Each structure stands twice: as C-alpha cells, then as structure tokens.
Coordinates of C-alpha atoms and ligand atoms in Angstrom, one line a residue:
M654 CA 39.5 -75.0 25.8
R655 CA 36.8 -74.2 28.3
A656 CA 39.4 -72.9 30.7
K657 CA 40.8 -70.7 28.0
L658 CA 37.5 -69.3 27.1
D659 CA 36.6 -68.6 30.7
Q660 CA 39.8 -66.8 31.2
I661 CA 39.2 -64.6 28.1
K662 CA 35.7 -63.8 29.4
A663 CA 36.9 -63.0 32.9
E664 CA 39.6 -60.7 31.6
A665 CA 37.1 -59.0 29.3
L666 CA 34.5 -58.5 32.0
A667 CA 37.2 -57.1 34.4
Q668 CA 38.3 -54.6 31.7
I669 CA 34.7 -53.6 31.0
Q670 CA 34.1 -53.0 34.7
S671 CA 37.2 -50.9 35.2
A672 CA 36.7 -48.9 32.0
D673 CA 36.1 -45.2 32.8
A674 CA 35.6 -43.9 29.3
L675 CA 33.9 -44.9 26.1
E676 CA 37.2 -45.2 24.3
K677 CA 38.3 -47.9 26.8
L678 CA 35.1 -49.9 26.2
N679 CA 35.8 -49.7 22.4
E680 CA 39.3 -51.0 23.1
V681 CA 37.9 -54.0 24.8
R682 CA 35.7 -54.7 21.8
V683 CA 38.7 -54.5 19.5
N684 CA 41.0 -56.5 21.7
V685 CA 38.6 -59.3 22.5
L686 CA 36.0 -59.5 19.7
G687 CA 37.9 -57.8 16.9
K688 CA 39.6 -59.4 13.9
K689 CA 42.9 -59.8 15.7
G690 CA 41.2 -60.2 19.1
A691 CA 41.6 -63.1 21.6
L692 CA 38.3 -64.8 20.8
T693 CA 39.0 -64.7 17.1
A694 CA 42.4 -66.3 17.7
V695 CA 40.6 -69.2 19.4
L696 CA 38.4 -69.7 16.4
K697 CA 41.4 -69.7 14.2
S698 CA 43.0 -72.4 16.2
M699 CA 40.0 -74.7 15.5
K700 CA 42.1 -76.5 13.0
D701 CA 43.9 -78.1 15.9
V702 CA 40.7 -79.4 17.4
A703 CA 39.5 -82.9 16.6
P704 CA 36.8 -82.6 13.9
E705 CA 34.2 -84.3 16.0
D706 CA 34.7 -81.7 18.8
R707 CA 34.6 -78.7 16.5
P708 CA 30.8 -78.0 16.6
K709 CA 30.9 -78.1 20.4
V710 CA 33.9 -75.8 20.7
G711 CA 32.4 -73.5 18.1
Q712 CA 29.3 -73.2 20.1
M713 CA 31.2 -72.5 23.3
V714 CA 33.1 -69.7 21.5
N715 CA 29.9 -68.2 20.2
E716 CA 28.3 -68.3 23.6
T717 CA 31.3 -66.6 25.2
R718 CA 31.2 -63.9 22.5
A719 CA 27.5 -63.3 23.0
E720 CA 27.9 -63.0 26.8
I721 CA 30.8 -60.5 26.4
E722 CA 28.9 -58.5 23.8
T723 CA 25.8 -58.2 26.0
V724 CA 27.8 -56.9 28.9
L725 CA 29.8 -54.6 26.7
D726 CA 26.7 -53.1 25.0
E727 CA 25.1 -52.5 28.4
A728 CA 28.2 -50.8 29.7
I729 CA 28.3 -48.6 26.6
T730 CA 24.7 -47.6 26.8
K731 CA 25.1 -46.7 30.5
M732 CA 28.2 -44.7 29.9
E733 CA 26.6 -42.8 27.0
R734 CA 23.6 -41.9 29.1
A735 CA 25.7 -40.7 31.9
K736 CA 27.7 -38.5 29.5
R737 CA 24.5 -37.0 28.1
E738 CA 23.2 -36.2 31.5
L739 CA 26.4 -34.4 32.4
Q740 CA 26.1 -32.5 29.2
M741 CA 22.5 -31.4 29.9
K742 CA 23.4 -30.3 33.4
A743 CA 26.1 -28.1 32.0
E744 CA 23.8 -26.6 29.4
V745 CA 20.9 -25.7 31.8
I746 CA 19.0 -22.5 30.8
D747 CA 17.7 -20.3 33.5
V748 CA 14.3 -19.4 32.2
T749 CA 13.8 -16.9 35.0
L750 CA 16.6 -14.6 33.7
P751 CA 15.2 -11.3 32.3
A752 CA 14.9 -11.4 28.5
K753 CA 16.8 -9.2 26.1
K754 CA 14.4 -6.6 24.9
S755 CA 14.4 -6.2 21.1
N756 CA 13.1 -2.9 19.8
M757 CA 10.7 -3.6 17.0
G758 CA 10.1 -0.8 14.5
H759 CA 6.6 -0.1 13.1
R760 CA 4.9 1.7 10.3
H761 CA 4.9 5.5 10.0
P762 CA 1.5 7.2 10.5
N763 CA 1.6 8.2 6.8
T764 CA 2.1 4.6 5.8
I765 CA -0.7 3.4 8.1
A766 CA -3.1 5.9 6.5
M767 CA -1.9 5.1 3.0
E768 CA -2.4 1.3 3.5
E769 CA -5.8 2.0 4.9
V770 CA -6.9 4.0 1.9
E771 CA -5.3 1.4 -0.5
R772 CA -7.2 -1.4 1.4
I773 CA -10.5 0.3 0.9
F774 CA -10.1 0.9 -2.8
I775 CA -8.6 -2.5 -3.5
G776 CA -11.7 -3.9 -1.8
M777 CA -13.7 -2.0 -4.5
G778 CA -11.7 -3.6 -7.3
Y779 CA -9.2 -0.8 -7.9
E780 CA -5.6 -1.3 -9.0
V781 CA -2.7 0.5 -7.2
V782 CA -0.3 2.0 -9.6
E783 CA 2.8 4.2 -9.3
G784 CA 3.8 7.2 -11.4
P785 CA 7.2 8.9 -11.8
E786 CA 8.1 11.7 -9.3
I787 CA 10.1 13.4 -12.0
E788 CA 7.8 14.5 -14.8
T789 CA 7.7 16.7 -17.9
D790 CA 5.5 19.8 -18.0
Y791 CA 3.2 17.8 -20.4
Y792 CA 2.2 15.2 -17.8
N793 CA 2.1 17.5 -14.8
F794 CA 0.1 20.3 -16.5
E795 CA -0.5 20.3 -20.3
A796 CA -2.2 16.9 -20.6
L797 CA -4.3 17.8 -17.6
N798 CA -5.8 20.8 -19.5
I799 CA -3.5 23.3 -17.8
P800 CA -1.9 25.3 -20.7
A801 CA 1.4 27.1 -20.4
D802 CA 0.1 30.5 -19.4
H803 CA -2.7 29.3 -17.1
P804 CA -2.9 30.9 -13.6
A805 CA -3.5 27.5 -12.0
K806 CA 0.2 26.9 -12.5
D807 CA 1.0 29.8 -10.1
E808 CA -0.6 27.9 -7.3
Q809 CA 1.6 24.9 -7.9
D810 CA 5.0 26.3 -8.2
T811 CA 7.6 23.5 -8.1
F812 CA 11.2 22.7 -8.5
Y813 CA 12.4 22.6 -12.1
I814 CA 15.3 20.3 -13.1
S815 CA 15.8 21.8 -16.5
G816 CA 13.4 23.3 -19.1
D817 CA 10.4 21.1 -19.2
I818 CA 11.5 18.6 -16.6
L819 CA 10.2 19.1 -13.1
L820 CA 9.3 17.5 -9.8
R821 CA 5.6 16.7 -10.0
T822 CA 3.3 18.9 -8.0
Q823 CA 0.4 16.5 -8.1
T824 CA -0.2 12.8 -8.6
S825 CA -2.8 13.7 -11.3
G826 CA -0.1 13.1 -14.0
T827 CA -0.3 9.4 -13.3
Q828 CA -3.9 9.5 -14.7
V829 CA -2.3 10.5 -18.1
H830 CA 0.3 7.7 -18.0
V831 CA -2.4 5.1 -17.3
M832 CA -4.8 6.4 -19.9
E833 CA -2.0 6.5 -22.6
K834 CA -1.5 2.8 -22.1
G835 CA -4.9 2.4 -23.8
K836 CA -6.3 -0.3 -21.7
L837 CA -9.9 0.3 -20.8
P838 CA -11.8 0.3 -18.5
I839 CA -9.6 1.9 -15.8
R840 CA -10.1 1.7 -12.1
M841 CA -7.0 2.8 -10.3
I842 CA -5.5 4.7 -7.4
A843 CA -2.0 6.1 -7.5
P844 CA -0.3 7.1 -4.2
G845 CA 3.0 8.9 -4.2
R846 CA 5.2 11.8 -3.3
V847 CA 4.7 15.3 -4.7
F848 CA 6.6 18.5 -4.5
R849 CA 5.8 22.2 -4.3
S850 CA 8.0 25.2 -3.7
D851 CA 6.3 26.0 -0.3
E852 CA 7.6 27.3 3.0
V853 CA 7.4 24.8 5.8
D854 CA 4.7 25.5 8.4
A855 CA 2.1 23.5 10.4
T856 CA 0.1 22.7 7.2
H857 CA 2.7 23.0 4.4
S858 CA 5.8 21.2 3.3
P859 CA 7.9 21.3 0.0
S860 CA 7.4 17.5 -0.2
F861 CA 4.2 15.6 0.8
H862 CA 2.0 12.8 -0.5
Q863 CA -1.2 12.5 -2.5
I864 CA -3.4 9.7 -3.5
E865 CA -5.0 10.0 -6.9
G866 CA -8.0 8.1 -8.2
L867 CA -9.3 7.5 -11.7
V868 CA -12.2 5.5 -13.1
I869 CA -13.0 5.4 -16.8
D870 CA -15.6 3.2 -18.4
K871 CA -18.8 3.5 -20.5
H872 CA -21.7 5.3 -18.8
I873 CA -19.8 6.5 -15.7
T874 CA -21.7 9.4 -14.1
F875 CA -21.4 11.9 -11.3
A876 CA -23.7 9.5 -9.3
D877 CA -20.9 6.9 -9.5
L878 CA -18.4 9.4 -8.2
K879 CA -20.7 10.4 -5.3
G880 CA -21.5 6.8 -4.3
T881 CA -17.9 5.6 -4.5
L882 CA -16.5 8.5 -2.4
A883 CA -19.3 8.4 0.1
E884 CA -18.6 4.7 0.7
F885 CA -14.9 5.5 1.0
A886 CA -15.5 8.1 3.6
K887 CA -17.7 5.7 5.7
E888 CA -15.0 3.0 5.5
L889 CA -12.2 5.5 6.5
F890 CA -14.0 7.6 9.2
G891 CA -16.9 5.4 10.4
E892 CA -20.3 4.3 9.3
E893 CA -22.1 7.5 10.5
T894 CA -19.9 9.7 8.3
K895 CA -21.9 12.0 5.9
V896 CA -20.4 13.7 2.9
K897 CA -21.0 17.0 1.1
F898 CA -19.9 18.1 -2.3
R899 CA -19.2 21.8 -2.9
P900 CA -18.7 23.1 -6.5
H901 CA -15.1 23.9 -7.2
H902 CA -12.8 24.4 -10.2
F903 CA -10.1 22.0 -11.5
N904 CA -8.9 22.3 -15.1
F905 CA -8.9 18.6 -15.6
T906 CA -12.4 17.9 -14.4
E907 CA -15.8 19.3 -15.3
P908 CA -17.9 19.6 -13.3
S909 CA -15.5 19.7 -10.3
A910 CA -16.1 19.6 -6.6
E911 CA -14.5 19.4 -3.2
M912 CA -15.8 16.8 -0.8
D913 CA -16.2 17.5 2.9
V914 CA -16.9 14.8 5.5
S915 CA -19.0 15.4 8.6
C916 CA -16.7 16.0 11.6
F917 CA -15.9 12.6 13.1
K918 CA -15.0 14.4 16.4
C919 CA -18.3 16.1 17.1
G920 CA -20.5 14.3 14.6
G921 CA -21.3 17.6 12.8
K922 CA -22.4 19.8 15.7
G923 CA -19.3 22.0 15.4
C924 CA -16.1 21.8 17.5
R925 CA -12.5 23.1 17.7
F926 CA -11.5 20.3 15.4
C927 CA -13.8 21.3 12.5
K928 CA -13.4 25.0 13.4
G929 CA -17.1 25.1 14.4
S930 CA -18.4 24.2 10.9
G931 CA -19.2 20.6 11.5
W932 CA -17.5 19.7 8.2
I933 CA -13.9 18.8 7.2
E934 CA -12.6 19.2 3.7
I935 CA -10.9 16.0 2.5
L936 CA -10.5 15.8 -1.3
G937 CA -10.9 17.3 -4.8
C938 CA -12.8 15.4 -7.5
G939 CA -14.8 15.7 -10.7
M940 CA -15.8 14.2 -14.0
V941 CA -12.8 13.9 -16.2
H942 CA -12.7 16.8 -18.7
P943 CA -13.3 15.7 -22.4
N944 CA -10.1 17.6 -23.4
V945 CA -8.1 15.4 -21.0
L946 CA -9.7 12.2 -22.4
R947 CA -9.1 13.3 -26.0
M948 CA -5.4 14.2 -25.3
S949 CA -4.9 10.7 -24.1
N950 CA -6.6 9.1 -27.1
I951 CA -9.9 8.2 -25.3
D952 CA -13.1 9.1 -27.2
P953 CA -15.3 11.3 -24.8
E954 CA -18.3 10.3 -26.9
K955 CA -17.8 6.6 -25.9
Y956 CA -16.2 6.9 -22.5
S957 CA -16.5 9.0 -19.4
G958 CA -15.0 8.9 -16.0
F959 CA -14.3 10.5 -12.6
A960 CA -11.2 11.4 -10.8
F961 CA -10.2 12.4 -7.3
G962 CA -7.2 13.4 -5.4
M963 CA -6.4 13.7 -1.7
G964 CA -3.5 14.7 0.5
L965 CA -2.2 11.7 2.5
E966 CA -0.7 13.8 5.3
R967 CA -4.1 15.5 5.7
I968 CA -5.8 12.1 6.2
A969 CA -3.1 11.0 8.7
L970 CA -3.3 14.3 10.7
L971 CA -7.1 14.0 10.8
K972 CA -7.2 10.3 11.7
Y973 CA -4.6 10.6 14.5
E974 CA -5.6 14.1 15.6
I975 CA -2.1 15.5 15.0
D976 CA -2.1 19.3 14.8
D977 CA 1.3 20.0 13.1
M978 CA 2.4 18.3 9.9
R979 CA 6.1 18.9 10.8
L980 CA 5.8 16.2 13.4
L981 CA 5.4 13.6 10.6
Y982 CA 8.8 14.4 9.2
E983 CA 11.0 14.9 12.2
N984 CA 11.4 11.2 12.9
D985 CA 11.2 11.7 16.7
I986 CA 10.8 8.2 18.0
R987 CA 8.8 9.4 21.0
F988 CA 6.2 10.8 18.6
L989 CA 6.2 8.0 16.1
K990 CA 5.9 5.3 18.8
Q991 CA 2.3 6.4 19.6
F992 CA 0.7 5.1 16.5
Ligands
DAH658 N1 -4.5 17.4 -8.2 C1 -5.3 18.2 -7.3 C2 -4.5 19.0 -6.4 O1 -3.3 18.7 -6.2 C3 -6.3 17.3 -6.6 C4 -7.3 16.7 -7.5 C5 -8.5 17.4 -7.7 C6 -7.1 15.6 -8.1 C7 -9.5 16.9 -8.5 C8 -8.1 15.0 -9.0 C9 -9.3 15.7 -9.1 O2 -7.9 13.9 -9.7 O3 -10.3 15.2 -10.0 O4 -5.0 19.9 -5.8

C-alpha cells in the first residue's frame, strides 16, 4: 500500500511540475484527488484491507492527499501570479503621453450677469419667478396703467401675434401675474426675454433681456426702494459705488425715477466710459401706482410697494466693458471665451 501511495504521489508531483497552464493543474486535481481520482480509488479499496490496518492505511492516504494538495495549491498560486504580472505588463499606461484636450463650454456673459443679479437679490430674501414671453395687451400694458391710446405704447412697439396677443416688451407684466395670485407680501425678481420692433445697432436689438423687481408689503416707502437699490449697486459694482435718483415718468409707478451709479471706471471724475458725466444710468424704478395695485386686487390703502426694471445686456456690457451689444448675440467663440 505504501508503495502504491508513493507512486501516486510521485506521478502527481511530476505532473504538477511539468504543468504549463492552470488547466493542466486543475486536471491533476481531478485525476488524483477527484471523485474518480487515483487516491479516492485507494480509499475505496479499503474494504480489502484487514480491519486492524485500516486506521493506519487511512492516515497514510490522508497524509499523501495533504502533501499533494499543498504542492498543488502552491503551484496554482504561483501560476496565477505570473499570469497577472503578464497581464499588467501588457496593460501598461504611458502617463507621459500628451492628454486629449476636452473643450469645456462655459456661461455666456449675459448668464453670468443674470446669475450675479439673482444671487444678490436672493441674498436679500427675494424669490426668482418667470413670466410668459407671449402676453396679452392687458398684462403688457393695460394692467400697468398704460391704456390703449397712451403714447407710452409708441415707445414700445412690438410684434403682434394676433389682435391682443403680443410678444412682451417688458418684464413688468410679470408683476401683474404675481400680484394676481393674491399672496402677500411679495418680494420677487423676474428675469426674462423681451421683444421690441427695433433695428439692430450697437445698443438695440429686437430681442433682449430685462430683470424686473417687485416688493409689496405694509408700510413700504421710497426709503426702502433707495436703500435696497443702493445696496444692490454696491454689491454689483463695488463697495464705493454711489447712486443717484433722477425723477422720471413710468405709468405704473408714482413717483418714478431712474437710478444712476457712479462710474466704476473713473470713480465719478468723468471719463470716456461715462461720457464725461461721472454717472451711468442703470435702471428705472418707482413706487407702485395705486391704479396698478387696485387692478390686481390689492388695496392701496393697506399695501404699498416699489418696483424696478433693468436691462440685462446693459449690465453685462458695463460689467465687462463691451462696447457693442451685437457681440453678445453673434456666438463667436473667440469673443465668448474671454469671460
Ligand atoms: N419696464 C420699464 C422699461 O422697460 C422698466 C421699469 C421701470 C420697470 C420702472 C419697473 C419700474 O418695474 O418700476 O423701460
């Protein structure tokens, strides 16, 4: 029996040694240790062994099995490691190769300016809302205290879709939509696209953008308007920025004003940028007209508010010192990349 076991072991070890692939090693496992393997056959022939010798023979078989298994496992581990090393060598990455350059897009100067304005007002607790670009005459004019035959309509000629339906000339109509919802108080800004039947030149375009603002609450005064917009100007153009309010006329506000900021280029001394005046006009504003409040079902005896509106392109042109609005719409990558 001993001789037989030694022979099985010798053959197994020889096979393991000469194996040149993992499959071959697995074959050895099956042929020697498997269910129908040589060692198992020995165990099955135990019935021919004298009962008193069985424990001893059993032990010998087990020892042989353990020895073969150890050698086999080592051989398998070694072969697997060698295989992995080969694989890694084949997959080597040359980190010194030049990288593929991916061209990342970025925000348009209009978007950068808009997000900056939004950030400032959100910081003051305002909500950002959106109104429709296609409006009825009522929202764009009538409800803003601009009646059918008012000359103010001449300055804002637009594109009519049919009868009363038009492309909005100003974001001010969004004020009406928000007031009609009936939720007070209101503190909102409404950025968006507007349209006017204008010829294209360095400062005009048939489609541009505005940012509207509206605050309605009890006891809102012109002092609130001034304080809010002065703070806004400082945040947008720098801490030293001064503001000036000039009387103006808008149908939907009374009193109305235009706000100028001190020229952030020359600090107010007068330069080419501010055309020598030291001031730059930036927005229209005023206290919401009682007629406007009443038409949207808000009692002007109980509530008051202020509103303002600014041209987004104007802010972007000023902020980035761009001297022609058309550049913002041409989508010339060489231009857009600079911001
Ligand atoms: N809608 C005005 C325009 O397009 C701008 C404006 C002025 C908006 C005064 C306002 C405001 O809300 O109070 O010229």
